[in-house]
mmCIF file of C-alpha atoms in Angstrom:
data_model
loop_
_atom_site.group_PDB
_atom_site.id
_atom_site.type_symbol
_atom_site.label_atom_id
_atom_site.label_comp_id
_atom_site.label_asym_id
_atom_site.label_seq_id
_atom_site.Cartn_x
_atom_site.Cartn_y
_atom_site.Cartn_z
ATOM 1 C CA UNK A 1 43.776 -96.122 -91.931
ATOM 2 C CA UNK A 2 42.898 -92.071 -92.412
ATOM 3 C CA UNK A 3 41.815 -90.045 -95.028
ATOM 4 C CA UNK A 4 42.522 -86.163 -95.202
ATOM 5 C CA UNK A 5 40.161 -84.252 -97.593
ATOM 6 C CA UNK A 6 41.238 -80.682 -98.384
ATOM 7 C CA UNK A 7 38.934 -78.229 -100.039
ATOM 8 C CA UNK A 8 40.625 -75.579 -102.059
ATOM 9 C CA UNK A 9 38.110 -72.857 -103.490
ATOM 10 C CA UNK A 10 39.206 -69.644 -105.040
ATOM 11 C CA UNK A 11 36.383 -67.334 -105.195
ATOM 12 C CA UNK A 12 37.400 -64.900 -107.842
ATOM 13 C CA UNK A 13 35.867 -61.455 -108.841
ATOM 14 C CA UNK A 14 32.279 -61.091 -107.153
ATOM 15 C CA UNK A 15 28.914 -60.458 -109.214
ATOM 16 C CA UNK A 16 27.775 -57.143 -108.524
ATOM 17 C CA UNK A 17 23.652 -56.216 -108.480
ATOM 18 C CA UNK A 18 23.683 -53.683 -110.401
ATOM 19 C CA UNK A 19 19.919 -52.456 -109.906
ATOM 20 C CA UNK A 20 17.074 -53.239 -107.260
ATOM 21 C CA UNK A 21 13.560 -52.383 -107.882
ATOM 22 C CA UNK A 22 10.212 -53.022 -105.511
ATOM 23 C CA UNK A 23 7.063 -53.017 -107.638
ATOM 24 C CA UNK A 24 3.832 -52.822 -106.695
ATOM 25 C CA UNK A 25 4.134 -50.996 -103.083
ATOM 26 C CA UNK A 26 2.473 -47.864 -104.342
ATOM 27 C CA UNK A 27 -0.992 -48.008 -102.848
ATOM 28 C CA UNK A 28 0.499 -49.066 -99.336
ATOM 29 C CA UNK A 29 0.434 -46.665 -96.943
ATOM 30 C CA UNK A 30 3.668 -47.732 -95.043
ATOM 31 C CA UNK A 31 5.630 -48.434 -97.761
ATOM 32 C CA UNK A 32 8.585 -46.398 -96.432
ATOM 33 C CA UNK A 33 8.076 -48.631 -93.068
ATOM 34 C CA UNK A 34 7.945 -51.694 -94.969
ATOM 35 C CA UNK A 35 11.012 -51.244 -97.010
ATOM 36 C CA UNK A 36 12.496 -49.609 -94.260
ATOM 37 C CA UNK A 37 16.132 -51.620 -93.561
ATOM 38 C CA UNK A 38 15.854 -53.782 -96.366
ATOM 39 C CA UNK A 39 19.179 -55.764 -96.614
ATOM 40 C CA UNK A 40 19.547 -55.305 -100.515
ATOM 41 C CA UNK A 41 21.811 -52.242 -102.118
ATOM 42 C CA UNK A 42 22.784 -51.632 -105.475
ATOM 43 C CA UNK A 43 26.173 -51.986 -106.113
ATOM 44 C CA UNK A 44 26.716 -54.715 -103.506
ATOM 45 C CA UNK A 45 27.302 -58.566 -103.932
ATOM 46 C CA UNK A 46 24.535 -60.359 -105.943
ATOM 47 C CA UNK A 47 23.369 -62.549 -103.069
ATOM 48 C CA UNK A 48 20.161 -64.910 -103.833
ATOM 49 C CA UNK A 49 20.043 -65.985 -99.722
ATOM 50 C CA UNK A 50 19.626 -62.320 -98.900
ATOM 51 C CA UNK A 51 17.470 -61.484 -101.582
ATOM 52 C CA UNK A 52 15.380 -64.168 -100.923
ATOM 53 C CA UNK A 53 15.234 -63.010 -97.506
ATOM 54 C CA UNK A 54 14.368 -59.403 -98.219
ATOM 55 C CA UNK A 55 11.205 -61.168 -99.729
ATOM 56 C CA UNK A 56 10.678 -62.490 -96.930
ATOM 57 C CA UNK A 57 10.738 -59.970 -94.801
ATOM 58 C CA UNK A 58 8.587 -57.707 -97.049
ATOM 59 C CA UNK A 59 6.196 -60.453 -96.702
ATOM 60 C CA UNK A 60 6.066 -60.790 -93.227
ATOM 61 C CA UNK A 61 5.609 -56.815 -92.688
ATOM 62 C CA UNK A 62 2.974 -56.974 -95.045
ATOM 63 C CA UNK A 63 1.070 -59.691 -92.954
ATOM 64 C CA UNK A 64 1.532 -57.482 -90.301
ATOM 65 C CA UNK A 65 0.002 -54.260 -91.394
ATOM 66 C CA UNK A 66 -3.698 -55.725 -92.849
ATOM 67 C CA UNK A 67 -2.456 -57.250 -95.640
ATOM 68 C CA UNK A 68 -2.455 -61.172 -94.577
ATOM 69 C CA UNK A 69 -2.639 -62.385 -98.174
ATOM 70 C CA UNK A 70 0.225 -60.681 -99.584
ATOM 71 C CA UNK A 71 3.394 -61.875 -102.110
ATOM 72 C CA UNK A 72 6.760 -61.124 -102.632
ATOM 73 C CA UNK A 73 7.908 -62.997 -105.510
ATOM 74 C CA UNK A 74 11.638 -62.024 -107.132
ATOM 75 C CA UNK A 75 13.157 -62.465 -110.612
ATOM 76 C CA UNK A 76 16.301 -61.403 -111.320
ATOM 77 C CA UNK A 77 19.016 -61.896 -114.637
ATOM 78 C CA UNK A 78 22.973 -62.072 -114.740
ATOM 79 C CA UNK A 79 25.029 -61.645 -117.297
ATOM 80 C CA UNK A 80 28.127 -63.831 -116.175
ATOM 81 C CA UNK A 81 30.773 -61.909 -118.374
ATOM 82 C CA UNK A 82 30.011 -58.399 -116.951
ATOM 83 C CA UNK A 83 29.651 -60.053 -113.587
ATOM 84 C CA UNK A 84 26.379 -58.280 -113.043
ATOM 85 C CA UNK A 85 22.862 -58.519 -111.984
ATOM 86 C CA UNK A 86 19.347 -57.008 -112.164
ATOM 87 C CA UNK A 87 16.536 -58.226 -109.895
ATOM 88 C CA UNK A 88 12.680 -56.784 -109.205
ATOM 89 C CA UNK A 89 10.910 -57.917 -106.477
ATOM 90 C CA UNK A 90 7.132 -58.153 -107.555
ATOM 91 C CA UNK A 91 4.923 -57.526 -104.688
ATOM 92 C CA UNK A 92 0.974 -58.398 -104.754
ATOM 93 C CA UNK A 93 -0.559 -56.693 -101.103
ATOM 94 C CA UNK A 94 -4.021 -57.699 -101.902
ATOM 95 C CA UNK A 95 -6.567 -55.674 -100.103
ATOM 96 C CA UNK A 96 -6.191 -54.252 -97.214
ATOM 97 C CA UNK A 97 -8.036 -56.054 -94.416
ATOM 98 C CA UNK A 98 -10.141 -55.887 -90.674
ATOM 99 C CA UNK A 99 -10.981 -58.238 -88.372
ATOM 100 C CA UNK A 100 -14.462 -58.933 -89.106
ATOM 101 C CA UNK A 101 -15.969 -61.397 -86.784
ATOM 102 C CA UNK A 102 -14.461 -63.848 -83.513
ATOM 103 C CA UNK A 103 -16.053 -66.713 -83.716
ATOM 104 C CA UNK A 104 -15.409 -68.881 -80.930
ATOM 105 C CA UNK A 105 -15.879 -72.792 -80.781
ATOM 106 C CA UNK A 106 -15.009 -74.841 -77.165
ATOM 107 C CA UNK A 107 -15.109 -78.358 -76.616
ATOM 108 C CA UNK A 108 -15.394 -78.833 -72.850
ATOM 109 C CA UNK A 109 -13.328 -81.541 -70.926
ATOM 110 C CA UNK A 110 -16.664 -82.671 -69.815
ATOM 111 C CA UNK A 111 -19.438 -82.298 -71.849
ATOM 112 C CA UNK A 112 -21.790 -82.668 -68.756
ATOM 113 C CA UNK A 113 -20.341 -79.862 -66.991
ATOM 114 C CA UNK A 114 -20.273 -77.702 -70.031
ATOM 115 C CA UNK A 115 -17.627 -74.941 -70.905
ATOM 116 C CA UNK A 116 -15.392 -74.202 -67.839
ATOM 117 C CA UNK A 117 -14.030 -70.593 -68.940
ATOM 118 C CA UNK A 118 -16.389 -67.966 -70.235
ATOM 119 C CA UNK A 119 -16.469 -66.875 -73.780
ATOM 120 C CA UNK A 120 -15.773 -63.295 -72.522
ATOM 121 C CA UNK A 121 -12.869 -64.376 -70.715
ATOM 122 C CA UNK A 122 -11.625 -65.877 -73.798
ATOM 123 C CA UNK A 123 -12.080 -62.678 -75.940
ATOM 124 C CA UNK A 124 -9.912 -60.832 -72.959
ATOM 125 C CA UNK A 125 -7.139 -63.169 -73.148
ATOM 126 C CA UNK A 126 -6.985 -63.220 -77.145
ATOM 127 C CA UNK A 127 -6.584 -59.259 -76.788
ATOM 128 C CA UNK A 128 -8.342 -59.101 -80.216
ATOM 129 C CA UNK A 129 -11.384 -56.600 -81.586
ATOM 130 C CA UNK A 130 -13.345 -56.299 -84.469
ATOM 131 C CA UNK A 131 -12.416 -53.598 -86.907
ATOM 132 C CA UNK A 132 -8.558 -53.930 -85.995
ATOM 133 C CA UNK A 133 -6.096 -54.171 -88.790
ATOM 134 C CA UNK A 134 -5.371 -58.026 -89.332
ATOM 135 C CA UNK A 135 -1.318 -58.301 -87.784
ATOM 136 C CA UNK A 136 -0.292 -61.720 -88.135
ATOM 137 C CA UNK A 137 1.903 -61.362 -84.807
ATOM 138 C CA UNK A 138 -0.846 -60.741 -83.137
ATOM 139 C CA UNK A 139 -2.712 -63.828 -83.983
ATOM 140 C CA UNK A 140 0.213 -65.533 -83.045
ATOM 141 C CA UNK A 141 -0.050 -62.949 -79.667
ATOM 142 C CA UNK A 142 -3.363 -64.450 -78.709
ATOM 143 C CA UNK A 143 -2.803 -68.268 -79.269
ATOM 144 C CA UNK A 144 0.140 -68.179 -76.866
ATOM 145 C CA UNK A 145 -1.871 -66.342 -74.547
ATOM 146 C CA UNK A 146 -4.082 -68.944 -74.401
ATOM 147 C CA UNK A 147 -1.770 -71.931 -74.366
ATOM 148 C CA UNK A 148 -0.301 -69.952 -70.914
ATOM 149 C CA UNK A 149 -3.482 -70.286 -69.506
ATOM 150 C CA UNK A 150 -2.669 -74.226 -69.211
ATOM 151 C CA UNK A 151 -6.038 -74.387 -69.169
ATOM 152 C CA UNK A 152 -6.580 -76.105 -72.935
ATOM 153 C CA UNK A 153 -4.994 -79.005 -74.434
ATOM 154 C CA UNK A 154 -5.507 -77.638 -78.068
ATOM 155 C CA UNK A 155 -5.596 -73.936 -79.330
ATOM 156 C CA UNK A 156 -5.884 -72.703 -82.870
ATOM 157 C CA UNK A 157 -7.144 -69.368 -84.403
ATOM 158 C CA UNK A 158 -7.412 -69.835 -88.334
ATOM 159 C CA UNK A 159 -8.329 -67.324 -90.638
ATOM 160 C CA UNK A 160 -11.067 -67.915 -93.204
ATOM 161 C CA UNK A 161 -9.820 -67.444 -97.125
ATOM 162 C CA UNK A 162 -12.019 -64.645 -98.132
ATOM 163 C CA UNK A 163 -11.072 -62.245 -100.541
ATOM 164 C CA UNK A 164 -12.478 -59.172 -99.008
ATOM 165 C CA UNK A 165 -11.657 -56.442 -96.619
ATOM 166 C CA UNK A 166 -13.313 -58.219 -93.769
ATOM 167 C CA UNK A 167 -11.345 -61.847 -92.333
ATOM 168 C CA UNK A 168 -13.464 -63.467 -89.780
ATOM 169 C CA UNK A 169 -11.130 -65.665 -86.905
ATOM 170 C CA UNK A 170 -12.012 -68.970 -85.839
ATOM 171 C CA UNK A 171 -10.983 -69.873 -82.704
ATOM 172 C CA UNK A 172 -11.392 -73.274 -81.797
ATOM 173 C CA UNK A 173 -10.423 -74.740 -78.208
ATOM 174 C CA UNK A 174 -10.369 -77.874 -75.882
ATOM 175 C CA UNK A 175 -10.160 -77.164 -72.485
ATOM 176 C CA UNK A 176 -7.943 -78.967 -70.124
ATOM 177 C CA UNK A 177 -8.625 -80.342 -66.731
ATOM 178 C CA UNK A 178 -8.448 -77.061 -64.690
ATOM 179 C CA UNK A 179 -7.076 -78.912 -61.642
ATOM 180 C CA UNK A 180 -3.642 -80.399 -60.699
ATOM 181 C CA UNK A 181 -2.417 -81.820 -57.859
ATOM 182 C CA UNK A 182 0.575 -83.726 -56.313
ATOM 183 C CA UNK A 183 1.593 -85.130 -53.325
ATOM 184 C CA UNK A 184 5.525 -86.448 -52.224
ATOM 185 C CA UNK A 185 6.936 -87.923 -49.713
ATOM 186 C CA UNK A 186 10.562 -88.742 -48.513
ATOM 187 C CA UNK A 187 12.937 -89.389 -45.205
ATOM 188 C CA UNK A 188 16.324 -86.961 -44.436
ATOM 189 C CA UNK A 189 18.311 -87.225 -42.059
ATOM 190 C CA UNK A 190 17.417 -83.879 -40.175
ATOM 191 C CA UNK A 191 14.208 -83.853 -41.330
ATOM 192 C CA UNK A 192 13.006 -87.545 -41.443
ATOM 193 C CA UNK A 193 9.699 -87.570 -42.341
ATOM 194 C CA UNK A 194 8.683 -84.870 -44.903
ATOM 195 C CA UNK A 195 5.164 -84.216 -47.008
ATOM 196 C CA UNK A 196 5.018 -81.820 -49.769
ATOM 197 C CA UNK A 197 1.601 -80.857 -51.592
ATOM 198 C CA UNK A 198 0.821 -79.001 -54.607
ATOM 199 C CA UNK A 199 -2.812 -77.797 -55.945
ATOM 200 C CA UNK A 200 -3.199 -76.002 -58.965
ATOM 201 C CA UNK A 201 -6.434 -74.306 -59.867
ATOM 202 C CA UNK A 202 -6.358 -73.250 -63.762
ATOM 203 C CA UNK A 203 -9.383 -71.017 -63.554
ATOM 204 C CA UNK A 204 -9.898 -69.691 -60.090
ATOM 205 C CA UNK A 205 -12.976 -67.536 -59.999
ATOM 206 C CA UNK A 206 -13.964 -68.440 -63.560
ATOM 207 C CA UNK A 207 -11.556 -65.850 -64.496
ATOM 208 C CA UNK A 208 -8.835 -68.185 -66.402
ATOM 209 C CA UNK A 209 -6.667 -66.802 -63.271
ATOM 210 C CA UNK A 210 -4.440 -69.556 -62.212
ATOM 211 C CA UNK A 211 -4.004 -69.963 -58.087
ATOM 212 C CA UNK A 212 -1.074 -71.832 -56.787
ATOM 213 C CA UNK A 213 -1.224 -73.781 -53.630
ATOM 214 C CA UNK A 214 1.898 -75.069 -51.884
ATOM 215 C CA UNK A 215 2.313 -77.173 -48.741
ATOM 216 C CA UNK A 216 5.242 -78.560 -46.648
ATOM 217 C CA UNK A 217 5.165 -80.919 -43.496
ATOM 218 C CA UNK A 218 8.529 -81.911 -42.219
ATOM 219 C CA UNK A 219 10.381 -83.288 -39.042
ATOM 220 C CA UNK A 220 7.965 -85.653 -38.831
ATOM 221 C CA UNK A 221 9.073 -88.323 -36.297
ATOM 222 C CA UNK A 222 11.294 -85.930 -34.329
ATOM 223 C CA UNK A 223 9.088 -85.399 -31.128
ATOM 224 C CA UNK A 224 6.565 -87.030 -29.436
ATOM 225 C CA UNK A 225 4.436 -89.099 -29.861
ATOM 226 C CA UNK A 226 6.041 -90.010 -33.088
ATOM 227 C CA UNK A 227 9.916 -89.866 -31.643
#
């Protein structure tokens, strides 16, 4: 009532890249930085995973280094009786680009109380300024910021789709409730009667600061009058 399935593969002779050219760095500044540890060498095994993650990774540093709307496209040919391979990876940086403006858009918990948190506290956290470089990581950077805060429900910074060297960030947010607390009870057998509290304050001193507030009442039964 089994079956037994055996693979048997024989690899054979390897395809060898034979060349490996980046076009279309020459007007970036970091170009040694961005090609920097590239896992791609002539004369190595023709491998379209790693290529394709070289790509990648040019790509990525790219978005990282004021270039957010950059490509990394590759093409390569084989010739299957030399076992060889030629690829070029065509890169497109786009222009190089700044924060322009931080727009910032809050939808309050309670729309009769208003916005909870300060705008200026919300610049602080983000950690961003106009006339940076636009680093993708560091949008990232300031949307988990605020999502540590606890104090919003929703974060999202999105980047408008203009072509030039300016990107303005929208930052839209919904706050939270920025108070939590809890209250438990329960009965040991050294300690019978025990209380624990917790309060939570999300943005003491409207500075997005977050203040902790612990509380423990125990034995409680043990002596008079409650013995």
């Amino acid at each position: 009532g089994a079956v037994e399935v055996r693979f048997n593969i024989r690899e054979g002779p390897p395809m060898i890249l034979r060349s490996f050219v980046v076009v279309g760095l020459d007007s970036v500044p970091e170009k040694a930085r961005i090609l920097r540890d590239v896992p791609v060498r002539e004369g190595g095994r023709f491998d379209r995973f790693v290529i394709d993650a070289a790509a990648d990774t040019v790509r990525q540093r790219l978005h990282n280094n004021g270039y957010p709307r950059a490509e990394a496209v590759n093409r390569f040919s084989v010739n299957d009786s030399t076992l060889s391979a030629w690829d070029t990876l065509y890169v497109t940086p786009g222009p190089r680009t700044k924060i322009g403006a931080i727009k910032i858009n809050v939808i309050p918990l309670d729309s009769a109380k208003g916005q909870q948190i300060p705008t200026r506290i919300v610049r602080r956290i983000m950690g961003l300024d106009s006339g940076e470089l636009f680093r993708e990581d560091e949008i990232i950077d300031a949307q988990r910021a605020l999502y540590q805060t606890e104090a919003y429900q929703h974060v999202s910074i999105t980047p408008d789709s203009a072509s030039d060297t300016l990107i303005t960030l929208y930052t839209n947010l919904a706050e939270a409730p920025m108070h939590a607390a809890r209250v438990g009870a329960g009965y040991g057998t050294l300690d019978c009667f025990r209380v624990t509290s917790e309060f939570t304050d999300y943005n003491f001193l409207n500075g997005a600061r977050r203040f902790d507030l612990n509380a423990r009442v125990s034995k409680i039964g043990i002596g008079r009058p409650l013995d």
